[in-house]
Backbone as numpy.savetxt, mean C-alpha at the origin, in Angstrom:
# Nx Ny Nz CAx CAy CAz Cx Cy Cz
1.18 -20.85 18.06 0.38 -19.65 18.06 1.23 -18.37 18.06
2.73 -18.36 18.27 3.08 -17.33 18.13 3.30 -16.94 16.95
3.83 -17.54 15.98 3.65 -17.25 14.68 2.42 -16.51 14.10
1.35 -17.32 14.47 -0.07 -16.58 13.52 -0.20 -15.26 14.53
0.35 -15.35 15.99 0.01 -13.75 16.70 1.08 -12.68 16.16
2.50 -13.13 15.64 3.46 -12.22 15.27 2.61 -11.74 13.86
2.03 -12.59 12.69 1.70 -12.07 11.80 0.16 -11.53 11.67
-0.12 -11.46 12.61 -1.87 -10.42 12.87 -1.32 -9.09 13.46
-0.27 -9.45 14.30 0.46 -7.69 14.81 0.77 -7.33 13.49
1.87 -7.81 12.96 2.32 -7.09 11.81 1.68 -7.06 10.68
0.91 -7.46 10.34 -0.34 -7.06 9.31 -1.40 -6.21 9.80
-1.49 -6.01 10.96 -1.93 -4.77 11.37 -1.44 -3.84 11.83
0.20 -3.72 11.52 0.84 -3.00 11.85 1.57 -2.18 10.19
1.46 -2.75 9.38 1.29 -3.26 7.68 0.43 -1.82 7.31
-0.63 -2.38 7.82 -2.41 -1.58 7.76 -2.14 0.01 8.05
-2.02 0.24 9.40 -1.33 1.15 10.09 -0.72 2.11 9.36
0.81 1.46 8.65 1.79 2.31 8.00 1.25 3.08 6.59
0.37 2.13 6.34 -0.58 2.75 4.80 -1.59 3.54 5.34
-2.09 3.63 6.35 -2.84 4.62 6.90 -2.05 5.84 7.36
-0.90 5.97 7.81 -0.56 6.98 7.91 0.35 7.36 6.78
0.92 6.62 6.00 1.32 7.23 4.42 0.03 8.26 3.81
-1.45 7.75 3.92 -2.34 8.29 3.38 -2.59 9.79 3.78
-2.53 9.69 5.36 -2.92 10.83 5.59 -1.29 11.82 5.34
-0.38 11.62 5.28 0.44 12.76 4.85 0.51 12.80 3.78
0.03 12.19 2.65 0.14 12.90 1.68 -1.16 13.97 1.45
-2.11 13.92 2.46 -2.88 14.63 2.46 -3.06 16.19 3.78
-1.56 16.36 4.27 -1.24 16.66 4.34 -0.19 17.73 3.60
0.42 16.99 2.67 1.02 17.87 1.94 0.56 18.27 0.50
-0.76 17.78 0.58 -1.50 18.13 -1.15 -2.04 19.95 -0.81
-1.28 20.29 -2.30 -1.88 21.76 -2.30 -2.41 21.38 -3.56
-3.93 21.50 -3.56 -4.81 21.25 -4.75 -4.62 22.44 -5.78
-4.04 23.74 -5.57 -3.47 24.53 -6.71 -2.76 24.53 -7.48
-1.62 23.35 -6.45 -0.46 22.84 -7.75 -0.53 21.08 -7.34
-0.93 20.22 -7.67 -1.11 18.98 -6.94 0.47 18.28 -7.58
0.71 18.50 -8.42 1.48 17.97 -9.55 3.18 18.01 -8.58
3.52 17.30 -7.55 4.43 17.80 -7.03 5.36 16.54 -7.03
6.69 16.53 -6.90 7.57 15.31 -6.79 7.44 14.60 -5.50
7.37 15.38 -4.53 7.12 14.71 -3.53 5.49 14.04 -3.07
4.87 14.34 -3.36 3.46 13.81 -3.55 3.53 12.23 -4.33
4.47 12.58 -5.57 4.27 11.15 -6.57 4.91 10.16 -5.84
6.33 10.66 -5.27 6.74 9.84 -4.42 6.13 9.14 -3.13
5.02 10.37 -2.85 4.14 9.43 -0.99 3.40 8.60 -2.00
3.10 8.67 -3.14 1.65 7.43 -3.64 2.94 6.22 -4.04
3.94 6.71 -4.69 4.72 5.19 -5.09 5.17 3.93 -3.47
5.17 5.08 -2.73 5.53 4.65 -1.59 4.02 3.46 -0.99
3.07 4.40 -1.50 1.74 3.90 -0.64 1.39 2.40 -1.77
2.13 2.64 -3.11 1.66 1.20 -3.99 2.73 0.10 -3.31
4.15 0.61 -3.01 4.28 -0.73 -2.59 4.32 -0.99 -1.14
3.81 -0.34 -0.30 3.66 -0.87 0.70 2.33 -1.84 0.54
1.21 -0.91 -0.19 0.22 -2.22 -0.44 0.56 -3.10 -1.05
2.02 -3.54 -2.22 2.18 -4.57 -2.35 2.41 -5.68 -1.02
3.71 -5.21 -0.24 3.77 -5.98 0.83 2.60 -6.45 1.35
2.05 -5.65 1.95 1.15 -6.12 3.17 -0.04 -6.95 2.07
-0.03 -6.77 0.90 -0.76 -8.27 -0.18 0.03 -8.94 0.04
1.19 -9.48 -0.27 1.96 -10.46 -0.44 2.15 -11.14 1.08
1.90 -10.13 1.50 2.26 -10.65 3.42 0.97 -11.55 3.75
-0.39 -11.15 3.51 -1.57 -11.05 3.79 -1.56 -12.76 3.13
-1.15 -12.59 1.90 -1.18 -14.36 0.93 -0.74 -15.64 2.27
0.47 -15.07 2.05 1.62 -15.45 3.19 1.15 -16.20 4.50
0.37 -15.08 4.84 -0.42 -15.68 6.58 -1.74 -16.36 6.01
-2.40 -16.20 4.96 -3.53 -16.83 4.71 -3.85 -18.45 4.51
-2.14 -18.73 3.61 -1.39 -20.12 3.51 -1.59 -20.58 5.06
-0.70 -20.69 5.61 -0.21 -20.68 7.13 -1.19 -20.97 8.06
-2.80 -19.97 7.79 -3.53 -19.95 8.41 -4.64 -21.57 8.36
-4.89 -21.82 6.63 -4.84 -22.91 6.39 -4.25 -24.06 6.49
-3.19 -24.04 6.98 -2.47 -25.19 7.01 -2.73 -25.18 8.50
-2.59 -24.08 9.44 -3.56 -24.60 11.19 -4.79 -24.66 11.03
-5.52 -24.34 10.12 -6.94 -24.89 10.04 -7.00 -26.96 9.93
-6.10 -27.23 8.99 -5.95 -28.42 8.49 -5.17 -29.28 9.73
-5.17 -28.99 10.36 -3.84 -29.34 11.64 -5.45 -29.41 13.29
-6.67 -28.72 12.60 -7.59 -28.94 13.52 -7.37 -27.99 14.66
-6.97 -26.74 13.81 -6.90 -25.23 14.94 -7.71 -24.44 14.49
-8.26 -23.71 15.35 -9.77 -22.71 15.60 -8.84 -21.98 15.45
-8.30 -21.25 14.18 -8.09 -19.47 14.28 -8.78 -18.76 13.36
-9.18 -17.58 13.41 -9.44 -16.52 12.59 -8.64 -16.69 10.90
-9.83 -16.66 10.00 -9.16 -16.66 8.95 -9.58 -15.20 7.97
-9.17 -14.70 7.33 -9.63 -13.03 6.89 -8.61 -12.35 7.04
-7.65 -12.23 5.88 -6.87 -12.41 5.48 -6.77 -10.80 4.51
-7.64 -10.88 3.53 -8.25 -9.53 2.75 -6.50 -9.63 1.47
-6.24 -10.92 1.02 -4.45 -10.74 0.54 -4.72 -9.64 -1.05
-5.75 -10.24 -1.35 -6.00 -10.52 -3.09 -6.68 -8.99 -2.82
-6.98 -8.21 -2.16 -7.81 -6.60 -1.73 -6.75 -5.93 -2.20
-5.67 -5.91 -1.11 -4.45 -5.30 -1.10 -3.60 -5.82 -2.54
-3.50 -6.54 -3.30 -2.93 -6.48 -4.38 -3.64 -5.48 -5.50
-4.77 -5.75 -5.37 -5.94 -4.77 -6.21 -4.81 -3.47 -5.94
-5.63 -3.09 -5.23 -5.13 -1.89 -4.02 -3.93 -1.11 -5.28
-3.32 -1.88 -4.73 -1.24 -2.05 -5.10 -1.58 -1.74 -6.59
-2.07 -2.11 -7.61 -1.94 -2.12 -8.62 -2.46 -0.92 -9.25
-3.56 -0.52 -8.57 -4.45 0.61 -8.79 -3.43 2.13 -8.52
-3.10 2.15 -7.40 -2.66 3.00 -6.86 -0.79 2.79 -7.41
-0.42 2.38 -7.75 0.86 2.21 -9.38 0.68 2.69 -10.49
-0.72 2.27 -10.77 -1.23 3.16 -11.79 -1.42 5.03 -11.76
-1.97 5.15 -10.64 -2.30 6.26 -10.58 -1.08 7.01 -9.95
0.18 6.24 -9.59 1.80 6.89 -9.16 2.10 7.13 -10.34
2.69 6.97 -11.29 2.43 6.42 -12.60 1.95 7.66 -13.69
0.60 7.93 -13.38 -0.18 9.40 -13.79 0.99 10.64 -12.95
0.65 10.18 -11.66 1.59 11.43 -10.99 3.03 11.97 -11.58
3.64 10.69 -11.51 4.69 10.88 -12.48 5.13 11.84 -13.54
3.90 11.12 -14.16 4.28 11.98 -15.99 3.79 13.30 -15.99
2.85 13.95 -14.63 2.24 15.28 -14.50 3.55 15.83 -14.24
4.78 15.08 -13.02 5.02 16.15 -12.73 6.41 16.24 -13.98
6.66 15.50 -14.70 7.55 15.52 -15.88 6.94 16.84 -16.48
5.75 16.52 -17.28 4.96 17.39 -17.87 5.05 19.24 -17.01
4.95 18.89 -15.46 5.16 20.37 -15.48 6.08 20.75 -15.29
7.24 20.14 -15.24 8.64 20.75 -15.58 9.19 21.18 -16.58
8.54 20.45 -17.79 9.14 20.55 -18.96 8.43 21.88 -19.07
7.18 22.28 -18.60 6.59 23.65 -18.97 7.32 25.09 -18.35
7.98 24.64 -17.19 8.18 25.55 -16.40 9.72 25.79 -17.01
10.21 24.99 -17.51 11.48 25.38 -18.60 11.22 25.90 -19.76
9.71 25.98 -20.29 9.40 26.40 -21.62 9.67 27.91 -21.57
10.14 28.87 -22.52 9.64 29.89 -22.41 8.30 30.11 -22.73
């Protein structure tokens, strides 16, 4: 049981770190100029942490099944295949950020 309790802390500790990635980048969004380097960087940050905590989430879900199969009562809910969504979506939309803020550099060098 310490195993499945080390990985429910740290998958909710996983959870946590993407919750507070979220709120500073909302923190540092100025919706007048959104297009900022450091902004693209808090969302690339926020895609792969949701990769991890998917891949982590797979990880304990295995594990969790295999003490199910072993004839152990634990909690199974897991959410792995959410957080990959998640991850992929939010890559995409790092991704958009990206090429905005390419795009407004190249303008701000234009005459």
């Amino acid at each position: 049981y310490v195993l499945y309790t080390s990985m429910v802390i740290t998958f909710s500790g996983l959870k946590a770190f993407l919750a507070w990635l979220t709120i500073k980048i909302f923190l540092k969004l100025d919706i007048s100029d959104p297009f900022q380097s450091s902004i693209a960087l808090h969302i690339s940050k926020i895609s792969y942490c949701s990769l991890i905590t998917g891949v982590f989430a797979i990880v304990a879900e295995t594990y969790t099944k295999w003490l199910i199969k072993k004839d152990l009562t634990v909690p199974d809910n897991w959410e792995g295949g959410e957080f990959l969504f998640l991850a992929g979506i939010i890559f995409i939309v790092a991704q958009v950020f990206r090429k905005g803020v390419e795009l407004k550099e190249e303008n701000e060098l234009t005459i």
